[in-house]
Structure formats: structure tokens, C-alpha cells
Short mmCIF file of C-alpha atoms in Angstrom, two decimals:
data_model
loop_
_atom_site.label_atom_id
_atom_site.label_comp_id
_atom_site.label_asym_id
_atom_site.label_seq_id
_atom_site.Cartn_x
_atom_site.Cartn_y
_atom_site.Cartn_z
CA ILE A 1 -26.65 27.72 -22.30
CA TYR A 2 -24.52 30.90 -22.11
CA ASN A 3 -23.73 30.42 -18.47
CA TYR A 4 -22.74 26.87 -19.15
CA ARG A 5 -20.32 27.94 -21.78
CA ILE A 6 -18.83 30.74 -19.44
CA LEU A 7 -18.40 28.05 -16.69
CA ASN A 8 -16.80 25.64 -19.17
CA ILE A 9 -14.31 28.21 -20.36
CA LYS A 10 -13.50 29.03 -16.73
CA ILE A 11 -12.87 25.28 -15.91
CA ILE A 12 -10.54 24.79 -18.88
CA SER A 13 -8.38 27.81 -18.12
CA MET A 14 -8.02 26.95 -14.41
CA LYS A 15 -4.42 26.74 -13.29
CA PRO A 16 -3.27 23.22 -12.36
CA GLN A 17 -2.46 22.48 -8.69
CA TYR A 18 0.15 19.80 -8.92
CA TYR A 19 1.14 17.62 -5.96
CA LEU A 20 3.62 14.86 -6.05
CA GLY A 21 2.97 11.61 -4.07
CA MET A 22 5.78 9.23 -3.15
CA MET A 23 5.36 5.65 -1.71
CA SER A 24 7.95 3.13 -0.93
CA GLY A 25 6.03 0.13 0.48
CA THR A 26 6.38 -3.13 2.21
CA SER A 27 7.86 -4.94 -0.68
CA LEU A 28 10.89 -2.75 -0.73
CA ASP A 29 11.15 -2.99 -4.48
CA GLY A 30 11.29 0.80 -5.19
CA VAL A 31 9.53 4.14 -5.09
CA ASP A 32 6.20 4.98 -6.82
CA VAL A 33 5.81 8.61 -7.91
CA ALA A 34 2.44 10.16 -8.91
CA LEU A 35 1.64 13.61 -10.13
CA VAL A 36 -1.85 14.55 -9.17
CA ASP A 37 -3.79 17.63 -10.19
CA PHE A 38 -6.19 19.01 -7.59
CA SER A 39 -7.49 22.04 -9.66
CA LEU A 40 -10.92 20.32 -9.80
CA GLU A 41 -11.27 16.67 -8.59
CA PRO A 42 -8.18 14.65 -8.01
CA ARG A 43 -6.75 13.55 -11.25
CA LEU A 44 -3.78 11.29 -11.89
CA ILE A 45 -1.68 13.01 -14.51
CA LEU A 46 1.67 11.22 -14.65
CA SER A 47 3.31 8.37 -12.78
CA ASP A 48 6.55 6.48 -12.75
CA PHE A 49 8.52 3.85 -10.69
CA PHE A 50 12.13 4.04 -9.58
CA PRO A 51 13.72 0.69 -8.36
CA MET A 52 15.35 0.65 -4.95
CA PRO A 53 19.12 -0.05 -5.05
CA GLU A 54 19.85 -3.58 -4.08
CA ASN A 55 22.26 -2.60 -1.36
CA LEU A 56 19.71 -0.33 0.37
CA CYS A 57 17.03 -2.95 -0.05
CA GLN A 58 19.22 -5.47 1.69
CA LYS A 59 19.99 -3.16 4.65
CA LEU A 60 16.33 -2.31 5.21
CA THR A 61 15.32 -5.90 4.86
CA LYS A 62 17.89 -6.91 7.59
CA LEU A 63 16.76 -3.98 9.83
CA ILE A 64 13.06 -4.94 9.55
CA GLN A 65 13.69 -8.76 10.04
CA ILE A 66 15.97 -8.34 13.04
CA GLY A 67 14.26 -5.32 14.54
CA GLU A 68 17.48 -4.16 16.06
CA THR A 69 20.32 -1.80 14.89
CA THR A 70 22.71 0.88 15.94
CA LEU A 71 21.72 4.61 16.22
CA GLN A 72 24.47 5.22 13.64
CA ASN A 73 23.06 2.69 11.21
CA LEU A 74 19.55 4.06 11.73
CA GLY A 75 20.67 7.65 11.03
CA GLU A 76 22.50 6.74 7.99
CA LEU A 77 19.53 4.77 6.53
CA ASP A 78 17.27 7.89 7.23
CA HIS A 79 19.74 9.96 5.16
CA GLU A 80 20.21 7.50 2.45
CA LEU A 81 16.52 7.11 1.87
CA ALA A 82 16.14 10.79 1.65
CA LEU A 83 18.77 10.92 -0.99
CA LEU A 84 16.99 8.14 -2.98
CA TYR A 85 13.74 10.10 -2.82
CA CYS A 86 15.54 13.25 -4.10
CA ASP A 87 16.99 11.30 -6.99
CA CYS A 88 13.39 10.11 -7.81
CA VAL A 89 11.97 13.64 -7.78
CA HIS A 90 14.78 15.04 -9.81
CA SER A 91 14.52 12.19 -12.36
CA PHE A 92 10.70 12.51 -12.51
CA LEU A 93 10.72 16.27 -13.08
CA GLN A 94 13.43 16.08 -15.66
CA LYS A 95 11.75 13.14 -17.65
CA TYR A 96 8.42 15.00 -17.82
CA ASN A 97 9.76 18.55 -18.38
CA LEU A 98 8.55 19.91 -15.00
CA ILE A 99 10.25 22.29 -12.71
CA PRO A 100 10.08 22.59 -8.95
CA SER A 101 8.04 25.74 -8.85
CA GLN A 102 5.20 23.92 -10.66
CA ILE A 103 4.75 21.48 -7.72
CA GLU A 104 2.80 22.79 -4.73
CA ALA A 105 4.30 20.18 -2.41
CA ILE A 106 5.49 16.65 -2.09
CA GLY A 107 3.68 14.06 0.01
CA CYS A 108 6.22 11.41 0.93
CA HIS A 109 5.29 8.49 3.12
CA GLY A 110 8.88 7.50 3.96
CA GLN A 111 9.86 3.80 4.45
CA THR A 112 8.15 2.01 7.35
CA VAL A 113 10.53 -0.03 9.27
CA TRP A 114 8.39 -0.85 12.27
CA HIS A 115 4.77 -0.35 13.03
CA SER A 116 3.63 -1.30 16.54
CA PRO A 117 0.16 0.28 17.26
CA ALA A 118 -0.71 -2.29 19.99
CA SER A 119 2.34 -2.21 22.17
CA ALA A 120 2.52 -0.76 25.68
CA PHE A 121 3.88 2.51 24.12
CA PRO A 122 2.41 2.50 20.64
CA PHE A 123 4.62 3.85 17.79
CA THR A 124 5.36 3.77 14.04
CA MET A 125 8.66 4.45 12.41
CA GLN A 126 9.19 5.75 8.88
CA LEU A 127 12.68 6.59 7.62
CA GLY A 128 13.58 9.18 5.07
CA ASP A 129 14.78 12.70 6.15
CA MET A 130 11.99 15.06 4.89
CA ASN A 131 14.09 18.24 5.75
CA LEU A 132 16.75 16.90 3.37
CA LEU A 133 14.23 15.98 0.70
CA ALA A 134 12.79 19.57 0.89
CA ALA A 135 16.12 21.32 0.87
CA LYS A 136 17.49 19.34 -2.14
CA THR A 137 14.36 19.41 -4.26
CA ARG A 138 13.42 23.00 -3.41
CA ILE A 139 9.83 21.75 -2.91
CA SER A 140 7.82 21.77 0.36
CA VAL A 141 7.43 18.40 1.65
CA ILE A 142 4.64 16.69 3.91
CA GLY A 143 5.73 13.66 5.83
CA ASP A 144 5.19 11.81 9.10
CA PHE A 145 1.54 11.12 8.23
CA ARG A 146 0.78 8.47 10.75
CA ARG A 147 1.84 9.60 14.18
CA LYS A 148 -0.84 12.35 14.60
CA ASP A 149 -3.61 9.77 14.16
CA MET A 150 -1.76 7.46 16.66
CA ALA A 151 -1.45 10.41 19.10
CA LEU A 152 -5.27 10.48 19.08
CA GLY A 153 -5.59 6.84 19.82
CA GLY A 154 -5.66 5.39 16.32
CA GLN A 155 -3.82 2.70 14.58
CA GLY A 156 -2.09 5.19 12.18
CA ALA A 157 -3.08 2.90 9.48
CA PRO A 158 -4.51 2.39 6.95
CA LEU A 159 -4.60 6.03 5.66
CA VAL A 160 -5.60 5.52 2.18
CA PRO A 161 -9.30 4.72 2.71
CA ALA A 162 -10.03 8.55 3.04
CA PHE A 163 -8.59 8.96 -0.46
CA HIS A 164 -10.53 6.01 -1.66
CA LYS A 165 -13.63 7.55 -0.33
CA ALA A 166 -12.82 10.83 -2.18
CA VAL A 167 -12.20 9.31 -5.54
CA PHE A 168 -14.05 5.90 -5.66
CA SER A 169 -17.37 6.23 -3.79
CA ASN A 170 -20.51 5.51 -5.77
CA ALA A 171 -24.04 5.98 -4.46
CA ASN A 172 -25.31 2.94 -6.50
CA PHE A 173 -22.67 0.40 -5.31
CA ALA A 174 -21.19 -1.10 -2.24
CA THR A 175 -17.69 -0.39 -3.37
CA VAL A 176 -14.61 -2.13 -1.87
CA VAL A 177 -11.16 -0.83 -2.75
CA LEU A 178 -8.71 -3.69 -2.39
CA ASN A 179 -5.00 -2.83 -2.43
CA ILE A 180 -2.72 -5.85 -2.76
CA GLY A 181 0.65 -4.57 -1.94
CA GLY A 182 3.09 -6.20 0.52
CA ILE A 183 0.01 -6.33 2.82
CA SER A 184 -3.46 -6.55 1.59
CA ASN A 185 -5.87 -3.81 2.80
CA VAL A 186 -9.42 -2.80 2.08
CA SER A 187 -11.60 0.27 2.12
CA ILE A 188 -15.33 -0.51 2.32
CA LEU A 189 -17.29 2.41 0.86
CA LEU A 190 -21.12 2.15 1.63
CA PRO A 191 -23.32 5.06 0.70
CA ASN A 192 -24.24 7.31 3.61
CA GLN A 193 -22.28 5.10 6.09
CA PRO A 194 -18.89 5.46 7.83
CA VAL A 195 -16.03 4.16 5.86
CA ILE A 196 -14.51 0.80 7.13
CA GLY A 197 -10.92 0.12 6.38
CA PHE A 198 -8.32 -2.34 7.65
CA ASP A 199 -5.37 -4.49 6.82
CA ILE A 200 -6.34 -8.09 5.92
CA GLY A 201 -3.00 -9.75 5.96
CA PRO A 202 -0.11 -10.64 3.72
CA GLY A 203 -0.54 -9.58 0.03
CA ASN A 204 2.65 -10.07 -1.87
CA THR A 205 5.20 -9.76 0.97
CA LEU A 206 5.53 -13.47 1.82
CA LEU A 207 5.39 -14.38 -1.94
CA ASP A 208 8.15 -12.00 -2.65
CA GLN A 209 10.38 -13.09 0.28
CA TRP A 210 9.86 -16.82 -0.51
CA ILE A 211 10.75 -16.63 -4.21
CA GLU A 212 13.74 -14.45 -3.37
CA LYS A 213 14.92 -17.00 -0.90
CA HIS A 214 14.59 -20.02 -3.36
CA GLN A 215 14.89 -18.39 -6.80
CA GLY A 216 16.85 -15.19 -6.24
CA LEU A 217 13.98 -13.21 -7.76
CA ARG A 218 12.40 -10.08 -6.32
CA TYR A 219 8.80 -11.26 -7.21
CA ASP A 220 6.95 -14.05 -8.89
CA LYS A 221 5.91 -12.42 -12.26
CA ASN A 222 2.41 -13.25 -13.09
CA GLY A 223 2.47 -16.12 -10.53
CA ASP A 224 4.43 -18.33 -12.90
CA TRP A 225 6.41 -20.08 -10.23
CA ALA A 226 3.48 -20.62 -7.93
CA SER A 227 1.53 -22.23 -10.84
CA LYS A 228 4.25 -25.04 -10.87
CA GLY A 229 3.29 -26.06 -7.29
CA ASN A 230 0.26 -27.49 -5.47
CA MET A 231 -1.62 -25.82 -2.81
CA ASN A 232 -1.25 -27.65 0.45
CA GLN A 233 -4.41 -27.53 2.76
CA VAL A 234 -2.50 -28.45 5.90
CA LEU A 235 -0.12 -25.61 5.36
CA LEU A 236 -2.85 -23.17 4.47
CA ASP A 237 -4.63 -24.03 7.70
CA GLU A 238 -1.53 -23.49 9.71
CA LEU A 239 -0.84 -20.16 8.02
CA LEU A 240 -4.38 -19.01 8.66
CA ASN A 241 -4.04 -20.13 12.39
CA GLU A 242 -2.62 -16.70 13.11
CA PRO A 243 -4.52 -14.60 15.68
CA PHE A 244 -4.28 -11.49 13.55
CA PHE A 245 -6.77 -12.82 11.03
CA SER A 246 -9.48 -13.04 13.69
CA LEU A 247 -8.86 -9.61 15.16
CA PRO A 248 -11.73 -7.07 14.83
CA ALA A 249 -11.09 -3.90 12.76
CA PRO A 250 -9.47 -1.46 13.24
CA LYS A 251 -6.25 -3.39 12.78
CA SER A 252 -3.07 -3.00 10.85
CA THR A 253 0.07 -5.07 10.34
CA GLY A 254 3.38 -5.42 8.32
CA ARG A 255 6.58 -7.29 8.06
CA GLU A 256 7.22 -7.15 11.75
CA LEU A 257 4.66 -10.07 11.85
CA PHE A 258 4.43 -11.53 8.40
CA ASN A 259 8.02 -12.04 7.60
CA LEU A 260 10.27 -14.89 6.35
CA ASP A 261 11.02 -16.23 9.94
CA TRP A 262 7.34 -16.42 10.51
CA LEU A 263 6.70 -18.36 7.30
CA ILE A 264 9.67 -20.81 7.79
CA GLY A 265 8.32 -21.63 11.35
CA LYS A 266 4.90 -22.43 9.81
CA VAL A 267 6.44 -24.51 7.02
CA GLU A 268 8.55 -26.49 9.50
CA LYS A 269 5.55 -27.14 11.77
CA THR A 270 3.47 -28.27 8.75
CA SER A 271 6.29 -30.54 7.52
CA GLU A 272 6.22 -32.31 10.95
CA LYS A 273 2.50 -32.73 10.70
CA LEU A 274 2.83 -34.19 7.15
CA THR A 275 5.50 -36.65 8.15
CA ALA A 276 3.45 -37.83 10.96
CA LEU A 277 0.66 -38.55 8.50
CA CYS A 278 2.77 -40.14 5.90
CA SER A 279 6.55 -40.19 5.50
CA LYS A 280 6.37 -39.78 1.81
CA ILE A 281 4.44 -36.46 1.79
CA THR A 282 6.77 -33.56 1.36
CA LEU A 283 6.44 -29.78 0.70
CA SER A 284 8.34 -28.36 -2.31
CA PRO A 285 9.24 -24.73 -2.41
CA GLU A 286 6.77 -24.30 -5.31
CA ASP A 287 4.04 -25.97 -3.20
CA VAL A 288 4.60 -23.33 -0.48
CA GLN A 289 4.47 -20.53 -3.13
CA ALA A 290 1.16 -21.91 -4.35
CA THR A 291 -0.19 -22.09 -0.90
CA LEU A 292 0.88 -18.50 -0.20
CA VAL A 293 -1.20 -17.42 -3.17
CA GLU A 294 -4.11 -19.21 -1.61
CA LEU A 295 -3.44 -17.54 1.68
CA THR A 296 -3.71 -14.11 0.06
CA VAL A 297 -6.97 -15.02 -1.85
CA THR A 298 -8.70 -16.79 1.11
CA SER A 299 -7.92 -14.10 3.69
CA ILE A 300 -9.38 -11.52 1.30
CA VAL A 301 -12.48 -13.66 0.50
CA ASN A 302 -13.05 -14.38 4.22
CA ALA A 303 -12.97 -10.69 4.98
CA LEU A 304 -15.29 -9.65 2.10
CA ASN A 305 -17.76 -12.36 2.87
CA GLN A 306 -18.49 -10.52 6.24
CA LEU A 307 -20.02 -7.54 4.24
CA GLN A 308 -23.77 -7.58 4.48
CA THR A 309 -25.61 -5.31 2.07
CA ASP A 310 -28.47 -5.30 -0.46
CA LEU A 311 -26.48 -2.98 -2.90
CA PRO A 312 -24.68 -4.44 -5.92
CA LYS A 313 -21.14 -5.21 -4.78
CA ARG A 314 -18.14 -4.14 -6.84
CA LEU A 315 -14.42 -4.81 -6.05
CA LEU A 316 -11.78 -2.48 -7.30
CA VAL A 317 -8.29 -3.99 -7.00
CA CYS A 318 -5.06 -2.16 -7.16
CA GLY A 319 -1.40 -2.82 -6.24
CA GLY A 320 1.09 -5.29 -7.54
CA GLY A 321 -1.23 -8.23 -6.60
CA ALA A 322 -3.64 -7.06 -9.38
CA LYS A 323 -1.02 -8.21 -11.90
CA ASN A 324 -0.89 -11.71 -10.41
CA SER A 325 -3.22 -13.79 -12.64
CA LEU A 326 -3.49 -16.57 -10.04
CA ILE A 327 -4.66 -14.14 -7.30
CA MET A 328 -7.14 -12.41 -9.63
CA ARG A 329 -8.57 -15.74 -10.82
CA GLY A 330 -8.92 -16.83 -7.28
CA LEU A 331 -10.87 -13.63 -6.60
CA HIS A 332 -13.13 -14.02 -9.62
CA ASP A 333 -13.85 -17.68 -8.78
CA ASN A 334 -14.62 -17.06 -5.11
CA LEU A 335 -16.57 -13.75 -5.30
CA LEU A 336 -19.28 -14.78 -7.77
CA ASP A 337 -21.68 -12.14 -6.65
CA TRP A 338 -19.23 -9.35 -7.06
CA GLN A 339 -18.18 -7.21 -10.01
CA VAL A 340 -14.37 -7.64 -9.92
CA GLY A 341 -12.33 -5.07 -11.61
CA THR A 342 -9.41 -2.84 -11.07
CA THR A 343 -9.00 0.83 -10.41
CA ILE A 344 -7.94 1.36 -13.94
CA GLU A 345 -11.58 1.53 -14.81
CA GLN A 346 -11.86 4.66 -12.54
CA GLY A 347 -8.81 6.42 -14.02
CA PHE A 348 -6.12 5.33 -11.54
CA ASP A 349 -3.36 3.00 -12.56
CA ILE A 350 -3.22 -0.12 -10.24
CA ASP A 351 0.38 0.69 -9.48
CA TYR A 352 0.03 4.23 -8.32
CA VAL A 353 -3.09 4.52 -6.23
CA GLU A 354 -1.09 4.58 -2.99
CA ALA A 355 1.25 7.27 -4.38
CA ALA A 356 -1.66 9.27 -5.49
CA ALA A 357 -3.14 8.99 -1.96
CA PHE A 358 -0.08 10.58 -0.44
CA ALA A 359 -0.27 13.28 -2.96
CA TRP A 360 -3.96 13.88 -1.67
CA LEU A 361 -2.83 13.62 1.89
CA ALA A 362 -0.30 16.40 1.18
CA TYR A 363 -3.00 18.51 -0.47
CA CYS A 364 -5.22 18.11 2.65
CA ARG A 365 -2.42 19.10 4.95
CA MET A 366 -1.49 22.19 2.97
CA ASN A 367 -5.14 23.22 3.02
CA ASN A 368 -5.67 22.13 6.63
CA LEU A 369 -8.32 19.53 5.76
CA PRO A 370 -9.19 16.45 7.79
CA ALA A 371 -7.52 13.33 6.15
CA ASN A 372 -7.96 10.43 8.48
CA LEU A 373 -11.14 8.48 9.19
CA PRO A 374 -11.77 7.60 12.86
CA SER A 375 -14.11 4.77 11.77
CA VAL A 376 -11.06 3.26 10.03
CA THR A 377 -8.07 3.91 12.34
CA GLY A 378 -9.89 4.16 15.65
CA ALA A 379 -8.59 7.79 16.23
CA LYS A 380 -10.62 9.98 18.62
CA SER A 381 -11.27 12.64 15.92
CA ALA A 382 -10.72 13.47 12.25
CA VAL A 383 -7.67 15.80 11.73
CA SER A 384 -5.26 16.99 9.09
CA LEU A 385 -2.24 14.59 9.01
CA GLY A 386 1.39 15.09 8.39
CA ALA A 387 4.16 17.60 9.29
CA ILE A 388 5.21 20.36 6.87
CA PHE A 389 8.74 20.72 5.90
CA PRO A 390 9.16 23.99 4.00
CA LYS A 391 11.36 24.33 1.06
CA ASP A 392 12.89 27.52 2.42
#
């Protein structure tokens, strides 16, 4: 008993090891910031969200959709994003009465504008000048997480399954962590087996782009607009007739594939098919939105149904899609042999799991710990990821 008390006192008085994680994802809605303490096991302490300025969002959307720009524009966006990240850090520290010296490092993902792991010369590009972020915040920054994995033959994505393994693994369950962000991705955590992780397909990105085009809104809150439409099976079949869905893991994707132009092409092709069947059949924008919800659900269910295990299966959902009641209802209704819940039950807010993951990646880099999973990305070996941008 005496030794236990001594140990307990020692734990309570242990100095916090604070890392900030920053994530701006495929949805381009803003920046998630998470403060994680690593003095013992990773623990999410504080979190916040900072909207992306509309003008910056429009410029990034145009760049990603067109895939072409000038070097001048690319450099200016790199700088502008860094200034946004700086403002987010300053606002976060001020709001929660923190000072730079309390933060060991910032793990900043940057903004992905293109991800091409399968091209003749594979590459990935994230914008946001990490040197500028370190200089203006007076905190060391870890960035450029993906390219070391790609240099070793990996996809450079997804990176969060390693974090999921660290915080969500359970010897009594086959655990799947499902992040429904712009893109849906999963981490499959089976006891005593290599982690499997891959991108499934569009999560919220097409839903967000479609409602913005037709309603001028950034996202479909709670799936309200989609609930006014009817799912169209012909369109769903056309959407699922995309080679990416049948590719084996490891695989990753983004808005360079699943974008508004891709969707409009599928809708037009479906409309032609419907007209050939019956001239009175039409697709309303709401019908398309309802079908996009079903695309997200079906692609997830199809992927999870491939998992073979005798263990009880539990699904932990995070990301913005966890707030969409239509998506969550679809998962509950189609995964009857699963325990379907969210990461909140494990102490991690659904909105900040990815940001917390980049705090963890920064912690691993500062301590020279391996942070990628070759079984997930396809890299030749496990290594510490990210480049260090010192504060001095």
C-alpha cells in the first residue's frame, strides 16, 4: 500500500508535456486545434475550432479543383495559410491562458492541395510555411509528415491509424476507428495483428460541395437537406462504379478525385439513363444529396463487411460525419452485429481526433519514435515522420 501511495503522488505531481496538434482537412471549413498532454498516456486536454476565411477557402478550392496555378499564387497561399495557423495558435493560447513556453511543439499537418501517390513520380503537397509558423509563435513546429513515408514507398496516408492504435486498441474487441471527414478512412485494430488502415472514399466532401453549389451553405447540418430528397439507386450504382472503391489496401484519395466535376459528370450520365427509361423521371438536387449520404454509408458498410473475426466488433466513429444523423442511422441499421458508438466514449471529442493525432505525431518526432505503420501505408519500414522547424 505504501509503495502505491508513493507512486500515486509521483504521478499526480508529474509535469505536463503539452503538444498542440493542428489539422485543416479536405472540407476546407477551418482549423482544428487540440492540446494533448503526454506526461502519461495521451490525453486530450483542450480543443477549439477556427473557421477558414471565405476568401482563402475559395482560392484553395479553385486550386484543388483546377489543379493548376502560378508559382506566385502557390507561394502566396503557402504564406497566407501559415499566417492563419499563427492566428489560430495565438487565439488558442490567449483563450486558455497558456504561454508559448508551456508547449513542447506544434504538430501542423498543413493544407493538402494535391495527393498523388500512384503517379509516375509520386508526391503529396501540403501548403503552410512551417518556418513562418515557428518564428511567429516562438514554438517549435513539426510539419511535412507524409513525404518520408512516401520516400520509403508508402502512400503517405492515412497516418492517423498509428495514433488510433496507441489510444483505442482493446484486447477484447475487434475495434475499427472510422473517421468521416472530407474523406472516410478506417483503422482496423485487431489484437496481436498488424493494423490495417485505408481511405474508403468520400465522407462529407461531396455532400459539402453539392449543398454549397445549390444552397450556398458550407455543410448540410444534421443531414436536414438530404432528408428532403429520395435516394436514387441508379445514381448510387453509377457513383459506386468508380475503380477506387475496388482497389485493395493500402490506398488513399482526396478531392483530386472526388470533387464537384466528378459528381456532376456522374449526375449527368445518370440523368441520361433515367430519361431513356422514362422521360418523366428526374433527379432533384435533394435526391442527389440523399444519394450521396447513401454513398458514404454504403462504401463504409461494404468495407467493414470484409472484416472476418470471431471477436466482438465495435465501431468508433469520429469526424464531422458523426454529427450527421442520417449517416449514423445508416451505419446502425446496416451493421447490426457491431457495437456502433463514437470516440467520445473513449475520451476524445469526435471533432478533434485528427488534430490530436498530429500532436501525437509531433511528440513521436521530437522523441524520435516510429509513427507510421507499413501495414497501413505500404512503406518499407517504420520511421519517425515529419521535419522539425525550430523556434529559434
